[in-house]
Short mmCIF file of N, CA and C and ligand atoms in Angstrom, two decimals:
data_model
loop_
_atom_site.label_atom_id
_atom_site.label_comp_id
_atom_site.label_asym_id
_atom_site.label_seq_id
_atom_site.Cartn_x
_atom_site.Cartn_y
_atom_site.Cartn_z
N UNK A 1 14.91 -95.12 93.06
CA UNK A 1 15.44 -95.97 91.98
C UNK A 1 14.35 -96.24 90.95
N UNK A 2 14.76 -96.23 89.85
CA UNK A 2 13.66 -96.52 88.31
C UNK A 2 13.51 -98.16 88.87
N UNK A 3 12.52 -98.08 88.25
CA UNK A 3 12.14 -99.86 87.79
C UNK A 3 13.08 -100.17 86.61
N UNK A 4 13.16 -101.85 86.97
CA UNK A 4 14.28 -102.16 85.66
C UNK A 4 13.13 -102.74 84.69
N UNK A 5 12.20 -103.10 85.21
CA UNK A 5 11.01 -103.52 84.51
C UNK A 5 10.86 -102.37 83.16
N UNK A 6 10.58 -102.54 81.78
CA UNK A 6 10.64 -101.83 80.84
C UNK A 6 9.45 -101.30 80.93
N UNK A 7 8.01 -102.16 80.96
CA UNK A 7 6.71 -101.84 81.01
C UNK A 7 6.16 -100.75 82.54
N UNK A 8 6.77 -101.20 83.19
CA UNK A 8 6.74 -100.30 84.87
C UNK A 8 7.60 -98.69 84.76
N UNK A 9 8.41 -99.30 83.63
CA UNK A 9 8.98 -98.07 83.46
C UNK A 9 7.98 -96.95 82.80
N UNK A 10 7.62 -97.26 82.04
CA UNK A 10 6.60 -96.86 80.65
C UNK A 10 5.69 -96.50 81.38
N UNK A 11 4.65 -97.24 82.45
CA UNK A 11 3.25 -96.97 83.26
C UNK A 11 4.12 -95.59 84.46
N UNK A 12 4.92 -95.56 84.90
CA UNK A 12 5.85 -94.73 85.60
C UNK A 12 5.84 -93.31 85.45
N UNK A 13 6.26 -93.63 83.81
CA UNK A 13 5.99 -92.12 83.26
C UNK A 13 4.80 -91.76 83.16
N UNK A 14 4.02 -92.33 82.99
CA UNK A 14 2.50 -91.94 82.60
C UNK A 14 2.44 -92.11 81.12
N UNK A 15 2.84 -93.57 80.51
CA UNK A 15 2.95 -93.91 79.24
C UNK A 15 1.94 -95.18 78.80
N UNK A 16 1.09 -95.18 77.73
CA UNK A 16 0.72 -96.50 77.73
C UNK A 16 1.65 -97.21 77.45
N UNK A 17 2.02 -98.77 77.64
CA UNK A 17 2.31 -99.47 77.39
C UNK A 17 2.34 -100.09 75.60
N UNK A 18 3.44 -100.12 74.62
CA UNK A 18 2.66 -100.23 73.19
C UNK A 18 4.19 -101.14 73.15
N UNK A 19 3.90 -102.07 72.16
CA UNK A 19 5.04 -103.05 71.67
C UNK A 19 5.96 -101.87 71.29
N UNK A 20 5.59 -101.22 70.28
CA UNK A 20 6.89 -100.08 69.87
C UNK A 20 7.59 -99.46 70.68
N UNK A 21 7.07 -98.93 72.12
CA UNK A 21 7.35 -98.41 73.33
C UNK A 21 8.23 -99.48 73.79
N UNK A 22 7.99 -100.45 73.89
CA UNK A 22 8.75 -101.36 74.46
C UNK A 22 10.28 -101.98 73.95
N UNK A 23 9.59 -102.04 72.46
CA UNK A 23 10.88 -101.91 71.12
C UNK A 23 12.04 -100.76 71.55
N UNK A 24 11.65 -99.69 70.96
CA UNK A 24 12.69 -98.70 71.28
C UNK A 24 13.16 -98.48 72.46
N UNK A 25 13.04 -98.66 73.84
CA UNK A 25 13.34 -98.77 75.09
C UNK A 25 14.79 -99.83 74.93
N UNK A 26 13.87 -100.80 74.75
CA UNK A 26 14.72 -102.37 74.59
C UNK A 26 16.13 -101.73 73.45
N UNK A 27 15.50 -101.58 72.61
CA UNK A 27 17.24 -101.14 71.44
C UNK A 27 17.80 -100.06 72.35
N UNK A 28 17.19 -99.11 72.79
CA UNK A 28 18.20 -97.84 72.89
C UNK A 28 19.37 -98.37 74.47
N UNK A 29 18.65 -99.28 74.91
CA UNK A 29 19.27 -99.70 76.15
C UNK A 29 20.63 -100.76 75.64
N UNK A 30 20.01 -101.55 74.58
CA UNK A 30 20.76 -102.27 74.00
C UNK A 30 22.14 -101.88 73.28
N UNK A 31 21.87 -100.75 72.81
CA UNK A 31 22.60 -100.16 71.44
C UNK A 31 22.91 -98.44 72.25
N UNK A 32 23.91 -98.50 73.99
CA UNK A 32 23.92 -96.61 74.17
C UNK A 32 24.54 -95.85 72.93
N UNK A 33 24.17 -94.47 73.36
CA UNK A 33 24.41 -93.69 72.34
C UNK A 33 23.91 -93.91 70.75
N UNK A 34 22.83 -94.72 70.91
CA UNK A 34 22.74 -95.06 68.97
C UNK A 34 22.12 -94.49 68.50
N UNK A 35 22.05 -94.07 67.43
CA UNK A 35 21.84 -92.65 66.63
C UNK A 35 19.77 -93.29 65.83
N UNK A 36 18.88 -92.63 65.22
CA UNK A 36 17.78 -93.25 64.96
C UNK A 36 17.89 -94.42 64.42
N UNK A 37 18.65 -94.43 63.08
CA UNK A 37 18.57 -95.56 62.16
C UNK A 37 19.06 -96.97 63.03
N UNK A 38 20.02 -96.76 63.76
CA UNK A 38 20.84 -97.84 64.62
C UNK A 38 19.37 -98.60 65.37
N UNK A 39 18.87 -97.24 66.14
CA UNK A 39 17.69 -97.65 66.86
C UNK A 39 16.50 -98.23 66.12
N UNK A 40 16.05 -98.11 64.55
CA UNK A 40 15.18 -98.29 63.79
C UNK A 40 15.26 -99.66 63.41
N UNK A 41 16.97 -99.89 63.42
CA UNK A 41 17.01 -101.42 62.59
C UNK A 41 17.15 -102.10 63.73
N UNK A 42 17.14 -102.40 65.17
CA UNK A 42 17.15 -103.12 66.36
C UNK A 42 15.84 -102.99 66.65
N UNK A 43 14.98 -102.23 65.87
CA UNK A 43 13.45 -102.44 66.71
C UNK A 43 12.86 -103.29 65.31
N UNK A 44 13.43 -102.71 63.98
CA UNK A 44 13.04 -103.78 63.00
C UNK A 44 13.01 -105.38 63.13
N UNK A 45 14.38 -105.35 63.89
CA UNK A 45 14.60 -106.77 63.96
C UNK A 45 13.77 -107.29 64.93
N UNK A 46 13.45 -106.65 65.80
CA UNK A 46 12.65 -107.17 67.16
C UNK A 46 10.97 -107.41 66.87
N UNK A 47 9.96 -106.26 66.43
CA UNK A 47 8.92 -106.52 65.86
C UNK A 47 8.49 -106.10 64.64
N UNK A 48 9.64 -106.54 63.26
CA UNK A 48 9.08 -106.87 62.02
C UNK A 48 8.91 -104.61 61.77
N UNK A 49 8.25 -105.30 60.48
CA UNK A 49 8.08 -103.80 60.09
C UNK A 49 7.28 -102.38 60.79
N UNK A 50 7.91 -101.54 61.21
CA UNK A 50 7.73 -100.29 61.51
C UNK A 50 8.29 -98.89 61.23
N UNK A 51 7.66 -98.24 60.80
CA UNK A 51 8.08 -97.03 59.93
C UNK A 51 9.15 -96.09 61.01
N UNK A 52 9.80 -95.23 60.13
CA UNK A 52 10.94 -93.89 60.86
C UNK A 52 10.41 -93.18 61.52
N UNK A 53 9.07 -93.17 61.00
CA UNK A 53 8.57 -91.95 61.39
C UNK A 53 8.02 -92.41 62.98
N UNK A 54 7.51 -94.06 63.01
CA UNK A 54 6.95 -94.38 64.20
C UNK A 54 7.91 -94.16 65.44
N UNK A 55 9.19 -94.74 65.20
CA UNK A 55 10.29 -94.75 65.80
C UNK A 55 10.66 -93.64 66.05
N UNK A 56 10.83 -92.78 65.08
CA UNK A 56 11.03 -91.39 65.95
C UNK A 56 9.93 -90.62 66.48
N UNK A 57 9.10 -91.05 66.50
CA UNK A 57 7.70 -90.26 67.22
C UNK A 57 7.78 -91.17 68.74
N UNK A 58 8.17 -92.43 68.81
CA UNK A 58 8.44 -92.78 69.86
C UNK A 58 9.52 -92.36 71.08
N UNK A 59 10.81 -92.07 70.04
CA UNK A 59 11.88 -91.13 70.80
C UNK A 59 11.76 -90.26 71.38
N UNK A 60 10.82 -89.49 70.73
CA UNK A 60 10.77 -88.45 71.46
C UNK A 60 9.87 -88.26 72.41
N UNK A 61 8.79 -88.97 72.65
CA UNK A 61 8.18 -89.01 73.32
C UNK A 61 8.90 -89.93 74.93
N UNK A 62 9.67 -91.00 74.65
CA UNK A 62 11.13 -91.38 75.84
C UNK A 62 11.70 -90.45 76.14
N UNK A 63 12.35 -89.57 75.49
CA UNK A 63 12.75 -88.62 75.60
C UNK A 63 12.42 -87.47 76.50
N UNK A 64 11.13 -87.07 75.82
CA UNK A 64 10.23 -85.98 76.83
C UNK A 64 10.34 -86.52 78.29
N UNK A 65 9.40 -87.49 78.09
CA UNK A 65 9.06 -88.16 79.87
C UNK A 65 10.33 -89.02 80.65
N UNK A 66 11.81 -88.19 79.78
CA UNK A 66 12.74 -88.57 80.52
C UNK A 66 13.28 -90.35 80.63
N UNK A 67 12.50 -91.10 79.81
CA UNK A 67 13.09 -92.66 80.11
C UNK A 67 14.28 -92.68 79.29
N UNK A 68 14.50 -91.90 78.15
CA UNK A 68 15.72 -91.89 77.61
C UNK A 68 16.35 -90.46 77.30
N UNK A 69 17.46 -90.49 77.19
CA UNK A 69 18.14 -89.33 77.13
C UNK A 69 18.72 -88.45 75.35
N UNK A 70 18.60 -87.77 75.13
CA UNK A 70 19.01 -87.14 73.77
C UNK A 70 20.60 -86.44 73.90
N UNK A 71 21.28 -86.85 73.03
CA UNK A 71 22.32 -86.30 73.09
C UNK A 71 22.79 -86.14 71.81
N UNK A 72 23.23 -84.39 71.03
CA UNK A 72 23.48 -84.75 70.22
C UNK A 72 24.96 -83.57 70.04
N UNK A 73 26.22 -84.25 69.88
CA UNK A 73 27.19 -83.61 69.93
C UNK A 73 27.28 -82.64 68.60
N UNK A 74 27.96 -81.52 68.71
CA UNK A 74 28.18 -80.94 67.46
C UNK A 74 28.56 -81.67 66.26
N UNK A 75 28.01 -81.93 65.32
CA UNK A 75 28.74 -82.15 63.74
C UNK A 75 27.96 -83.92 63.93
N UNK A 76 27.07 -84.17 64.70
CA UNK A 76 26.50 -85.49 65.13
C UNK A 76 25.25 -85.49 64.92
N UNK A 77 24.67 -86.98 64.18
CA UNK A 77 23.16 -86.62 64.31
C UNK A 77 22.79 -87.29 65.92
N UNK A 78 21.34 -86.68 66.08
CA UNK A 78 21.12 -87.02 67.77
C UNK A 78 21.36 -88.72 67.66
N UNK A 79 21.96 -88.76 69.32
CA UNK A 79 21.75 -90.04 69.73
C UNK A 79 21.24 -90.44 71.13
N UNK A 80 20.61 -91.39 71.21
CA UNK A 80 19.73 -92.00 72.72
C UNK A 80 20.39 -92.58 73.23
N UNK A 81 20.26 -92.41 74.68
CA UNK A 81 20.41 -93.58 75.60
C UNK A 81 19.53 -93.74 76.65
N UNK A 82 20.05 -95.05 77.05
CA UNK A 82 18.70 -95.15 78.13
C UNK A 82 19.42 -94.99 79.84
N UNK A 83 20.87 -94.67 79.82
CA UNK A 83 21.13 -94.48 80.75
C UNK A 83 21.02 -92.69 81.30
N UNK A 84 19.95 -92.87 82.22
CA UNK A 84 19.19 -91.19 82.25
C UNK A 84 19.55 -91.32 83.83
N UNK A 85 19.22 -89.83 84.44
CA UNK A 85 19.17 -89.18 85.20
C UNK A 85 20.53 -89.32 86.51
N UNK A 86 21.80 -89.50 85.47
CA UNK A 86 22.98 -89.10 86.59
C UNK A 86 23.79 -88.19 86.01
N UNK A 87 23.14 -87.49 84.88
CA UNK A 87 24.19 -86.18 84.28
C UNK A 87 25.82 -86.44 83.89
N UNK A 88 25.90 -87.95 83.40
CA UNK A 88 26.99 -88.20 82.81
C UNK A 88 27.81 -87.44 82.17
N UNK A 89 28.33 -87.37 81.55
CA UNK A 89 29.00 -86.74 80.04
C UNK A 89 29.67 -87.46 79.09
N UNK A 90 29.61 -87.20 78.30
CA UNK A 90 30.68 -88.03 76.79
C UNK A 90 31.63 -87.56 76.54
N UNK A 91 32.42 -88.35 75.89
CA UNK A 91 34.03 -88.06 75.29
C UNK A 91 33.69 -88.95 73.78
N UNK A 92 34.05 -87.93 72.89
CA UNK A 92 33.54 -87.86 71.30
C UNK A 92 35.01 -88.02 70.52
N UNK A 93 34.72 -88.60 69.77
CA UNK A 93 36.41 -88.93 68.79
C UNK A 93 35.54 -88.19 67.49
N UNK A 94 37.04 -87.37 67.40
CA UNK A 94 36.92 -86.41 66.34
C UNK A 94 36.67 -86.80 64.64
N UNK A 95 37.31 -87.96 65.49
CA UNK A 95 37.49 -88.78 63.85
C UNK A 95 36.50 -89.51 63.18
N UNK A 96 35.70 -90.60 64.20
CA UNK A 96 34.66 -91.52 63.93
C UNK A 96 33.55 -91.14 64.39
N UNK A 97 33.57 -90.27 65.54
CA UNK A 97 31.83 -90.11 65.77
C UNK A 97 31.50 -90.64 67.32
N UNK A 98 32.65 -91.73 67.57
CA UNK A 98 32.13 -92.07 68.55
C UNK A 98 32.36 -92.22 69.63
N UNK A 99 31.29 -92.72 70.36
CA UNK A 99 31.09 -91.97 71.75
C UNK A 99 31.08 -92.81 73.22
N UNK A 100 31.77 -92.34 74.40
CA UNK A 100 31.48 -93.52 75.64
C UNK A 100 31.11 -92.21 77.00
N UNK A 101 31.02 -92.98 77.65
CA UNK A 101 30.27 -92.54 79.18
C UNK A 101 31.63 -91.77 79.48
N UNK A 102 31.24 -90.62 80.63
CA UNK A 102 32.17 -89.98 81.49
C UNK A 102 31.12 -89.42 82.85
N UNK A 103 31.61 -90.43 83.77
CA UNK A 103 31.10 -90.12 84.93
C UNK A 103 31.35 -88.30 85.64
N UNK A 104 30.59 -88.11 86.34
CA UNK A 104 30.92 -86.97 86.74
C UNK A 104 32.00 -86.97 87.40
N UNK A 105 33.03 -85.52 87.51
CA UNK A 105 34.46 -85.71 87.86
C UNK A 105 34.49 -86.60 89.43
N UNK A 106 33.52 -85.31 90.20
CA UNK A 106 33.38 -86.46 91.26
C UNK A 106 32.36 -86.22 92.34
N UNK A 107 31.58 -87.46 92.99
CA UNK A 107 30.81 -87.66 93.80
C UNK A 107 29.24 -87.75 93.02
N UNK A 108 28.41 -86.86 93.27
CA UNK A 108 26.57 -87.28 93.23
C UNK A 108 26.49 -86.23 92.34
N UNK A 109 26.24 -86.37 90.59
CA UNK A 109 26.24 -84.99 89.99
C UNK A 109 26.90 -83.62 90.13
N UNK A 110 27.98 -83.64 90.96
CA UNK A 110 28.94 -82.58 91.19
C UNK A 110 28.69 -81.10 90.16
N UNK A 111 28.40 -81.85 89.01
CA UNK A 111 28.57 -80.70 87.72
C UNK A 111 27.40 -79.82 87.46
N UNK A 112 26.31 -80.02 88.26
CA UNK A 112 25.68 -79.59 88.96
C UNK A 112 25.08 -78.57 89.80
N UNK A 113 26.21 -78.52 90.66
CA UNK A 113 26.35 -77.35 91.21
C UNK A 113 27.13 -76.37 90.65
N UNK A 114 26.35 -75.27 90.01
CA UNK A 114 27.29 -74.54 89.14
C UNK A 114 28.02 -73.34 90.02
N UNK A 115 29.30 -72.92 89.87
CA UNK A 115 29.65 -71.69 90.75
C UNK A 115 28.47 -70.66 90.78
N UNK A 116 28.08 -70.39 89.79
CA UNK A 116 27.27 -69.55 89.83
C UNK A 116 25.73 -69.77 89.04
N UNK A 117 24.52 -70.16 89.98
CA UNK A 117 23.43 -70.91 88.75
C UNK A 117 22.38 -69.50 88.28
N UNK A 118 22.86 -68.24 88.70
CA UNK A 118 21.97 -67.09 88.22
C UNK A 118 20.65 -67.36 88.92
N UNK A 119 20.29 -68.20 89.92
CA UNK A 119 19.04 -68.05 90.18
C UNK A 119 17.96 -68.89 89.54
N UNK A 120 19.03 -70.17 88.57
CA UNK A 120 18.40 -71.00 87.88
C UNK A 120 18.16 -72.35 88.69
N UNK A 121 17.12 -73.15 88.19
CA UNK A 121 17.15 -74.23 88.83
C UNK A 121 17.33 -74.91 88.25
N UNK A 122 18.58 -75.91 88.37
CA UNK A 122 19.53 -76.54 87.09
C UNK A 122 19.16 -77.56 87.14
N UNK A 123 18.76 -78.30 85.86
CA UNK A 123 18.71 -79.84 86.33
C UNK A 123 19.39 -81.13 84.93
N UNK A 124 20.54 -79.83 84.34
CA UNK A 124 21.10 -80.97 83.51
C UNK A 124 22.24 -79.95 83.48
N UNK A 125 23.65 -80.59 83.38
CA UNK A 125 24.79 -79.95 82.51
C UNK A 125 25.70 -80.82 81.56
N UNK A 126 25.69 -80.47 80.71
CA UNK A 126 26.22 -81.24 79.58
C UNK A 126 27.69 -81.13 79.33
N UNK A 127 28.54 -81.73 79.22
CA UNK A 127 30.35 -81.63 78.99
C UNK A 127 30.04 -82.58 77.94
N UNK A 128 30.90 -82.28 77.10
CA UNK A 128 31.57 -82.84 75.68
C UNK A 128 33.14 -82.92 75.61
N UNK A 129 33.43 -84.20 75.88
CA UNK A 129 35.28 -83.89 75.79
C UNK A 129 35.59 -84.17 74.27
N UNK A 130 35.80 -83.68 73.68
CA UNK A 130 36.50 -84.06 72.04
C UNK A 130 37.99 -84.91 72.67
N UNK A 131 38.41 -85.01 71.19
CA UNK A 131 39.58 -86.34 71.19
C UNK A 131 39.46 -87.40 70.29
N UNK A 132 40.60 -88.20 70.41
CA UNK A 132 40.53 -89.42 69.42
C UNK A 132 40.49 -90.28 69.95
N UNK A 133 39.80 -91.47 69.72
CA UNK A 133 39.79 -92.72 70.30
C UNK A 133 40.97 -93.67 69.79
N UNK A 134 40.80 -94.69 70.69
CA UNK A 134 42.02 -95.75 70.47
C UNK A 134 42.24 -96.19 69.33
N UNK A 135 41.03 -96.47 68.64
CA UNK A 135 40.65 -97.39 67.52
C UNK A 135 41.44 -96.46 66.62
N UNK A 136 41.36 -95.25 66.54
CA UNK A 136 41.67 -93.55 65.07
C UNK A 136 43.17 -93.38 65.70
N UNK A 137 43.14 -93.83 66.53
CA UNK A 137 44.92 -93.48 67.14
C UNK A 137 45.93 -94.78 66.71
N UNK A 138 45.34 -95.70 66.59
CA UNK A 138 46.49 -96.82 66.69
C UNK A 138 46.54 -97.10 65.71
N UNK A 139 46.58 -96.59 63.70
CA UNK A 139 47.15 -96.57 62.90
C UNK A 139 48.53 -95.70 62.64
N UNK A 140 48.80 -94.60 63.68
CA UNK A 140 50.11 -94.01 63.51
C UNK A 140 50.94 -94.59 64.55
N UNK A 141 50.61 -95.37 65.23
CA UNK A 141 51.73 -96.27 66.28
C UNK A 141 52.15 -97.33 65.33
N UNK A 142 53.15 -97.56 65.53
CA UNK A 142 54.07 -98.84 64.66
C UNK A 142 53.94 -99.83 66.12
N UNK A 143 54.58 -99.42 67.48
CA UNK A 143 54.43 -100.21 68.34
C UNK A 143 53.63 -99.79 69.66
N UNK A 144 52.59 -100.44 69.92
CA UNK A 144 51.31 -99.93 70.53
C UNK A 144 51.35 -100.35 72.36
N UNK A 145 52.86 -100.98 71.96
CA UNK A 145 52.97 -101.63 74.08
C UNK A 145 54.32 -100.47 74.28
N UNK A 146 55.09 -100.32 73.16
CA UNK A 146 55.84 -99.48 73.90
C UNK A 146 56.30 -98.26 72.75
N UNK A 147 55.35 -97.27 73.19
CA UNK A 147 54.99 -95.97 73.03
C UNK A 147 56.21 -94.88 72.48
N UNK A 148 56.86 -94.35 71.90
CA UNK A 148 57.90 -93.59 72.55
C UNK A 148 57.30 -92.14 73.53
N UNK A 149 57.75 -92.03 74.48
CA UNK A 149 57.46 -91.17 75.31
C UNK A 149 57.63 -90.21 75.23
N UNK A 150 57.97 -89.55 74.14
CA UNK A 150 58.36 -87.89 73.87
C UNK A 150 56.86 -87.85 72.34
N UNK A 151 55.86 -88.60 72.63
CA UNK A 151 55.09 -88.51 71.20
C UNK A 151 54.22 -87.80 71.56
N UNK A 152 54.51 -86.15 71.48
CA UNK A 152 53.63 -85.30 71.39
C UNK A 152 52.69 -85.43 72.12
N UNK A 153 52.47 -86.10 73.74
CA UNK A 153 51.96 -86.20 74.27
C UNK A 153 51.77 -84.98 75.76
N UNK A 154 51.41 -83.79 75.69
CA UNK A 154 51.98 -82.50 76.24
C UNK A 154 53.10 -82.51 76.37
ZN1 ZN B 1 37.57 -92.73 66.49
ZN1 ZN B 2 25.97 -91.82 77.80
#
């Protein structure tokens, strides 16, 4: 199990410890899936002025040593999270951009085991479900408790 400790996390990886390190950790955990700027203005707010460039030199460096995760769907700019190492997946709305968790179908990384890994030693697989979310769907419903059941739903 990771430390929930942010700084234990950071010494873990083999990271110094730096307020900005600690900043961007803190937002990206705060804010899943949030894209740089999201992450830039939650670390703004937290310790005052720091440049894009710091912030993303920090990402990626979470990133590398694995404390946060990069994900960046087609037609998306990248986004972080700090929920790492259970090979989740996302489900992406076509419409807005955005994005929530999808556990693996089922059991301990299942997706994982690939039928066939070529002899590779796998240690990420990525699924992207496209679709629309609730929010992009529930302007063409007139009534949203009772559905009609023939609505083009397979
Ligand atoms: Zn949407
Ligand atoms: Zn996620």
């Amino acid at each position: 199990m990771r430390s929930s400790d942010p700084q234990q996390r950071l010494r873990d990886a083999g990271l110094r410890v730096t307020r900005p390190r600690l900043a961007v950790l803190a937002a990206v955990e705060a804010h899943p899936h949030a894209d740089t700027d999201t992450v830039l203005g939650a670390v703004r707010a937290d310790v005052g002025q720091v440049s894009h460039q710091a912030v993303y030199d920090v990402l990626r460096v979470l990133a590398d040593t694995g404390l946060v995760r990069r994900i960046q769907p087609t037609g998306s700019v990248a986004r972080y999270e700090a929920r790492v190492g259970d090979n989740h997946h996302h489900v992406v709305c076509r419409s807005c951009g955005s994005i929530a968790d999808v556990d693996c179908a089922v059991g301990e990384t299942p997706c994982l085991t690939a039928s066939d890994d070529h002899g590779f030693t796998l240690d990420e697989a990525e699924v992207v479900y496209w679709g629309t979310c609730p929010a992009c769907r529930a302007p063409a419903r007139t009534d949203i408790s009772h559905p009609p059941d023939t609505e083009g739903h397979r």
